[in-house]
Coordinates of N, CA and C in Angstrom, one line a residue:
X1 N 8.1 15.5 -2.2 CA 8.2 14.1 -2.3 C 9.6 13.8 -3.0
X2 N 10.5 12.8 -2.2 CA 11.9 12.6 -2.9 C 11.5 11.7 -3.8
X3 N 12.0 11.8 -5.0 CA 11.5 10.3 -6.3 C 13.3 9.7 -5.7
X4 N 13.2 8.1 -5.8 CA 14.4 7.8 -5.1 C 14.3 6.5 -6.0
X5 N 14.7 6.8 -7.3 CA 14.8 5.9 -8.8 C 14.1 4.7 -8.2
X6 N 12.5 5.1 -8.5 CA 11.5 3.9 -7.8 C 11.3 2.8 -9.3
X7 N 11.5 3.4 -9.9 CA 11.5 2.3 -11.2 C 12.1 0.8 -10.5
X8 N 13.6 0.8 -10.3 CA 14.2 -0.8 -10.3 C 13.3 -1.2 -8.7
X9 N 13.1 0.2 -7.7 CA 12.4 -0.3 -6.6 C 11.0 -0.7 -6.9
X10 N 10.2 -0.4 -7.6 CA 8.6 -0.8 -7.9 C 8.5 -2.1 -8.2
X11 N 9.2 -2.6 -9.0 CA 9.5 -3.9 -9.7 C 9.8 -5.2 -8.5
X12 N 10.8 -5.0 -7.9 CA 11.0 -5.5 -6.9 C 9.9 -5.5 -5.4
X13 N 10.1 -4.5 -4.7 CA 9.3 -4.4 -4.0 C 7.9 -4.9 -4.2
X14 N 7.2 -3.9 -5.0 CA 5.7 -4.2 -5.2 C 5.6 -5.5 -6.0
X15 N 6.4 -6.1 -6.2 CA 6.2 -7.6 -7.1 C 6.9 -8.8 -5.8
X16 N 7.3 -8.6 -5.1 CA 8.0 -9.3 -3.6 C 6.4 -9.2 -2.8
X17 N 5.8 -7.9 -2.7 CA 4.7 -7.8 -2.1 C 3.6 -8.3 -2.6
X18 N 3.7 -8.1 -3.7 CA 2.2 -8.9 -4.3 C 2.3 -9.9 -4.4
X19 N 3.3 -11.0 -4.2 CA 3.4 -12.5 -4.5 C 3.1 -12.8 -3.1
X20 N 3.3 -12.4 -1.7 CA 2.7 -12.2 0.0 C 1.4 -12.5 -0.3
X21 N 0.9 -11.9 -1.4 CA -0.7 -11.9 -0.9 C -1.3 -13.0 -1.0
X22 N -2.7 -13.4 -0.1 CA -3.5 -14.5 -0.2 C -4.7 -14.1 -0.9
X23 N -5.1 -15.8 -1.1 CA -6.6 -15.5 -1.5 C -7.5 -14.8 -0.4
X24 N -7.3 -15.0 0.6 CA -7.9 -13.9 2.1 C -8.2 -12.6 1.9
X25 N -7.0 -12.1 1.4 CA -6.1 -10.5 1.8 C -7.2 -10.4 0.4
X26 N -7.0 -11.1 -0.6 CA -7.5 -10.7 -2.0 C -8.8 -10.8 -1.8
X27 N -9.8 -11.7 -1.2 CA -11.1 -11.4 -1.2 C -11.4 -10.2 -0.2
X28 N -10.7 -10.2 1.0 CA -10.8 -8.7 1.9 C -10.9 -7.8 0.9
X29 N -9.8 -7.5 0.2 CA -9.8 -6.0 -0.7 C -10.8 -6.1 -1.9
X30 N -11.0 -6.9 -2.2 CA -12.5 -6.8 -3.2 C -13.6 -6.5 -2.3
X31 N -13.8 -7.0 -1.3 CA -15.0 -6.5 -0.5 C -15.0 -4.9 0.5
X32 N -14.0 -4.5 0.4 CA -13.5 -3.0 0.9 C -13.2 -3.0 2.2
X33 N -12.8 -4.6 2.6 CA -12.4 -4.7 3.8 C -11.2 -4.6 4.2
X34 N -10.1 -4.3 3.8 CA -8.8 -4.0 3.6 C -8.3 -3.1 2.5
X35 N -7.1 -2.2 2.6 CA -6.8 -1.8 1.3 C -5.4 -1.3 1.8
X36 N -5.1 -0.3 0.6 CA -3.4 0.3 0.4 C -4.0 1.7 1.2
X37 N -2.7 2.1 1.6 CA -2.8 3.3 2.7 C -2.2 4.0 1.7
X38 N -1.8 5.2 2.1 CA -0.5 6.8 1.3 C 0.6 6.1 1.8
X39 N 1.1 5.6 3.0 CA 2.5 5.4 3.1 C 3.0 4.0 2.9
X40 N 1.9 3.4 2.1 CA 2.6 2.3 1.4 C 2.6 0.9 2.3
X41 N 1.8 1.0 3.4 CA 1.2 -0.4 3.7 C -0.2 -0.7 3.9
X42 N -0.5 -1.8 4.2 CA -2.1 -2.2 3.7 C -3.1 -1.9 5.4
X43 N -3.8 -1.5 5.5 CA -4.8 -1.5 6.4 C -6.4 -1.9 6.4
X44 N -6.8 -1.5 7.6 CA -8.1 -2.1 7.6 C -9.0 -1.3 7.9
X45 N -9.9 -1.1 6.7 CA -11.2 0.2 6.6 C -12.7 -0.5 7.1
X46 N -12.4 -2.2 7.4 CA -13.7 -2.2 8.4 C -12.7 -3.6 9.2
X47 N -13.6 -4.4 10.1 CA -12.9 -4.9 10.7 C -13.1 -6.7 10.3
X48 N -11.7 -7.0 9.9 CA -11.5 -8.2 9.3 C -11.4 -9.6 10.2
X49 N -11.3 -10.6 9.8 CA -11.3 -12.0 10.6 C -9.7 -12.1 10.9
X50 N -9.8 -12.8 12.3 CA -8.1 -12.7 12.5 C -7.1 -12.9 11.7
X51 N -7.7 -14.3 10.8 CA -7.0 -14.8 9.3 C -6.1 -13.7 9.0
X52 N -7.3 -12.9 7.8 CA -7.2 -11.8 7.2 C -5.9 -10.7 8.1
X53 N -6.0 -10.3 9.5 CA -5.2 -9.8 10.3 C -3.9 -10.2 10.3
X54 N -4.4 -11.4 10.4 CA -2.5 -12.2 11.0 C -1.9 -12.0 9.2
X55 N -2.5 -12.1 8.1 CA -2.5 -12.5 7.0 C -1.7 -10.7 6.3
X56 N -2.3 -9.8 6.8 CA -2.1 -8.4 6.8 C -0.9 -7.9 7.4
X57 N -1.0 -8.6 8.6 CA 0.5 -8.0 9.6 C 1.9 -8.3 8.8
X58 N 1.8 -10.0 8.2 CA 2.6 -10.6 7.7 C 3.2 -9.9 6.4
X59 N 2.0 -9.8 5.5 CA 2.6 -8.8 4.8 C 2.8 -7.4 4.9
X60 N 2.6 -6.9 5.6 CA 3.3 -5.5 5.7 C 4.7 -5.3 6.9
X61 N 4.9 -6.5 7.4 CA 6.3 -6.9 7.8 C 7.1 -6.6 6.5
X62 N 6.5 -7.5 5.7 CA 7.3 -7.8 4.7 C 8.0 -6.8 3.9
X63 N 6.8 -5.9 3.6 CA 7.0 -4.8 2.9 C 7.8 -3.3 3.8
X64 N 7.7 -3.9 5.5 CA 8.4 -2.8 6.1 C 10.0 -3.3 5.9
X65 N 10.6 -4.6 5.6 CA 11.9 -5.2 5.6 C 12.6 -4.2 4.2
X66 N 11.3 -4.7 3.2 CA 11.8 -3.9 1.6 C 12.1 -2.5 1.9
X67 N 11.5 -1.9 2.2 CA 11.5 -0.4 2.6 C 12.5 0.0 3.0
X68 N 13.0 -0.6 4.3 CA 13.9 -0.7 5.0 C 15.4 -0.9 4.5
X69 N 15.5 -2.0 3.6 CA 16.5 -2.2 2.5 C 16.6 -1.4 1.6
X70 N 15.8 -1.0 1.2 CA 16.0 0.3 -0.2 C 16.3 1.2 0.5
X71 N 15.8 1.7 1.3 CA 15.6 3.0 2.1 C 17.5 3.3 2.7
X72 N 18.2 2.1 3.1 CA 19.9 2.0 3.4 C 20.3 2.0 2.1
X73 N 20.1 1.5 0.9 CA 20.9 1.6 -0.1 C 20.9 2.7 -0.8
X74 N 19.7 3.9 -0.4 CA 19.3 5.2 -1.2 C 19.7 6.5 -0.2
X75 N 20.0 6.1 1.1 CA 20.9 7.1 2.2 C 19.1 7.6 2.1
X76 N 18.3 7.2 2.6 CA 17.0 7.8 2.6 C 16.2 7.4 3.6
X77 N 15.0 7.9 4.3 CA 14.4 7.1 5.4 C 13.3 6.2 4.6
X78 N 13.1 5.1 5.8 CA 12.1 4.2 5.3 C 10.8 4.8 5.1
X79 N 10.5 6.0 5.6 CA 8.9 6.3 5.2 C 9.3 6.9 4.2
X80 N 10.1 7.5 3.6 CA 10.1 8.3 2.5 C 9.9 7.2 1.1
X81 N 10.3 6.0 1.3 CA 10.3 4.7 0.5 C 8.9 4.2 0.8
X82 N 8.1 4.1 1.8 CA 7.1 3.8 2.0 C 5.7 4.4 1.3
X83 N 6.2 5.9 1.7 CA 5.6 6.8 0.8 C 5.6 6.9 -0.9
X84 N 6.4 6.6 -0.9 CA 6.5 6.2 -2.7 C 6.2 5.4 -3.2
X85 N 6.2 4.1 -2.2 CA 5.2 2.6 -3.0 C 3.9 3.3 -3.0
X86 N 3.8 4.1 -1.5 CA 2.2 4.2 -1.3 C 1.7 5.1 -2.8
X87 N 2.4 5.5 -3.4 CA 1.8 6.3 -4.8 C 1.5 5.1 -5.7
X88 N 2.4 4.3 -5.9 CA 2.5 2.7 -7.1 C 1.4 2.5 -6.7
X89 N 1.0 2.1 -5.4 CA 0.4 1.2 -4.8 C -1.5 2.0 -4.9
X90 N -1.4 3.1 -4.6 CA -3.1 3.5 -4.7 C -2.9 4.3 -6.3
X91 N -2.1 4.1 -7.2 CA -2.6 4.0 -8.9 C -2.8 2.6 -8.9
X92 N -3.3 1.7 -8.3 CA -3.7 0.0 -8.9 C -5.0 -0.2 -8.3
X93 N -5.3 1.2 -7.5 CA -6.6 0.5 -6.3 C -7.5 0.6 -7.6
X94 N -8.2 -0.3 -7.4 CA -9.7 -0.8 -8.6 C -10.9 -0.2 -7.8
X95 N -11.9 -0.2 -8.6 CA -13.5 -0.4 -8.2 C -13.6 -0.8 -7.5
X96 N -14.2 -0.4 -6.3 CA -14.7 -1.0 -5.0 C -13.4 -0.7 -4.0
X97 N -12.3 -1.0 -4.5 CA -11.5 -1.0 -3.3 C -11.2 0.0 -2.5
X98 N -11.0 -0.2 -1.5 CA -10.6 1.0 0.1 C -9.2 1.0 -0.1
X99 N -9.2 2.5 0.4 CA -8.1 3.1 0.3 C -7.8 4.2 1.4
X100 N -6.8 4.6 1.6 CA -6.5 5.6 3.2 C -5.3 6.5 2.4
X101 N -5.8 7.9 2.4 CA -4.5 8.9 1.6 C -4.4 9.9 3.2
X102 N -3.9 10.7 2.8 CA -2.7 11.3 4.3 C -3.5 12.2 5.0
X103 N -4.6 12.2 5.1 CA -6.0 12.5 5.7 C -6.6 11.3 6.8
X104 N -6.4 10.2 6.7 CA -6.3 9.2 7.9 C -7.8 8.3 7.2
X105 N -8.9 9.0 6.5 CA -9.9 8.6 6.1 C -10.0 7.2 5.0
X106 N -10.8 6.6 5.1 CA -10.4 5.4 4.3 C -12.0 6.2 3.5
X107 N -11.8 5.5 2.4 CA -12.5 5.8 0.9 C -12.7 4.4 0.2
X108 N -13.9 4.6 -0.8 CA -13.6 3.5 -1.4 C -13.8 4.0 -3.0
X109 N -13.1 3.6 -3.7 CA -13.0 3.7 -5.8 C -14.4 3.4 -6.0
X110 N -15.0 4.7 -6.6 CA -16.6 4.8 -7.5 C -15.8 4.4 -9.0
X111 N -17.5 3.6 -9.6 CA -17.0 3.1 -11.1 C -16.6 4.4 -11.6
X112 N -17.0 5.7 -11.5 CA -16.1 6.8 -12.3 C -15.0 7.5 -12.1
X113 N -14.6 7.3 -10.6 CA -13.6 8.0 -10.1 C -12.4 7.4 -10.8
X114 N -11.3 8.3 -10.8 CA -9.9 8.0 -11.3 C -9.4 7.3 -10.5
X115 N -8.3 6.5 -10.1 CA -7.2 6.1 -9.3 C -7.1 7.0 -7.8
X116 N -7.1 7.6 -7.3 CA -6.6 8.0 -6.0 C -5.4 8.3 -5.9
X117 N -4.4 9.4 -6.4 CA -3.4 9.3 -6.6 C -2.7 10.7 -6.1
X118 N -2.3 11.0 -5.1 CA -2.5 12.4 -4.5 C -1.4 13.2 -5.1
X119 N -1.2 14.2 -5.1 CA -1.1 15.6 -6.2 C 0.9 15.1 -5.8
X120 N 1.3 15.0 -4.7 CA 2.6 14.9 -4.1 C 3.3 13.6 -4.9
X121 N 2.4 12.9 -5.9 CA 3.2 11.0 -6.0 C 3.1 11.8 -8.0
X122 N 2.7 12.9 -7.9 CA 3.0 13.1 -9.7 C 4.0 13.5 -9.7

């Protein structure tokens, strides 16, 4: 995993992405109907209302633009930038929420389980 000084990128990015989100997307992911993937965009672990869909596409446009911008200013590819939110991004998955790590499987956070945070994002 390249670390590609995600510090000034986390802040930005994941705070550009989380202001995207709706109350939709936000009741989806509390219900385990949506969540954060490993490569750093959001999918869908059961099947959501178009809303929710068009609501999802929208922001992971968004988040593919960011990527895409960092990714030119760091001489790096966009999945490698994708990949690295996708670590930010599944250390915040909560209780209950669905999640999809580089196994393709979507999962959901037990009240005792830790974060989801795969061995490659330490």
């Amino acid at each position: 995993m390249i670390r590609i000084g995600f510090l000034a990128f986390g802040a930005m990015a994941l705070g550009s992405a989380a202001s995207a989100q709706t109350e939709a997307i936000d009741l989806a992911r509390a219900e385990g109907m949506v969540g954060e993937r490993f490569d750093g965009y959001m999918g869908f672990a059961l099947e959501p209302s178009a809303v929710v869909r068009s609501q999802v596409a929208t922001l992971n446009i968004r988040r593919r633009t960011l990527y895409s911008r960092f990714a030119t200013s760091r001489g790096v590819s966009p999945q490698e930038v994708g990949i690295t939110a996708g670590c930010q991004l599944l250390a915040r998955i909560g209780v209950g929420q669905s999640y999809m790590l580089a196994d393709g499987q979507w999962q959901r956070r037990g009240p005792a389980q830790p974060a989801p945070v795969p061995e490659y994002c330490r």
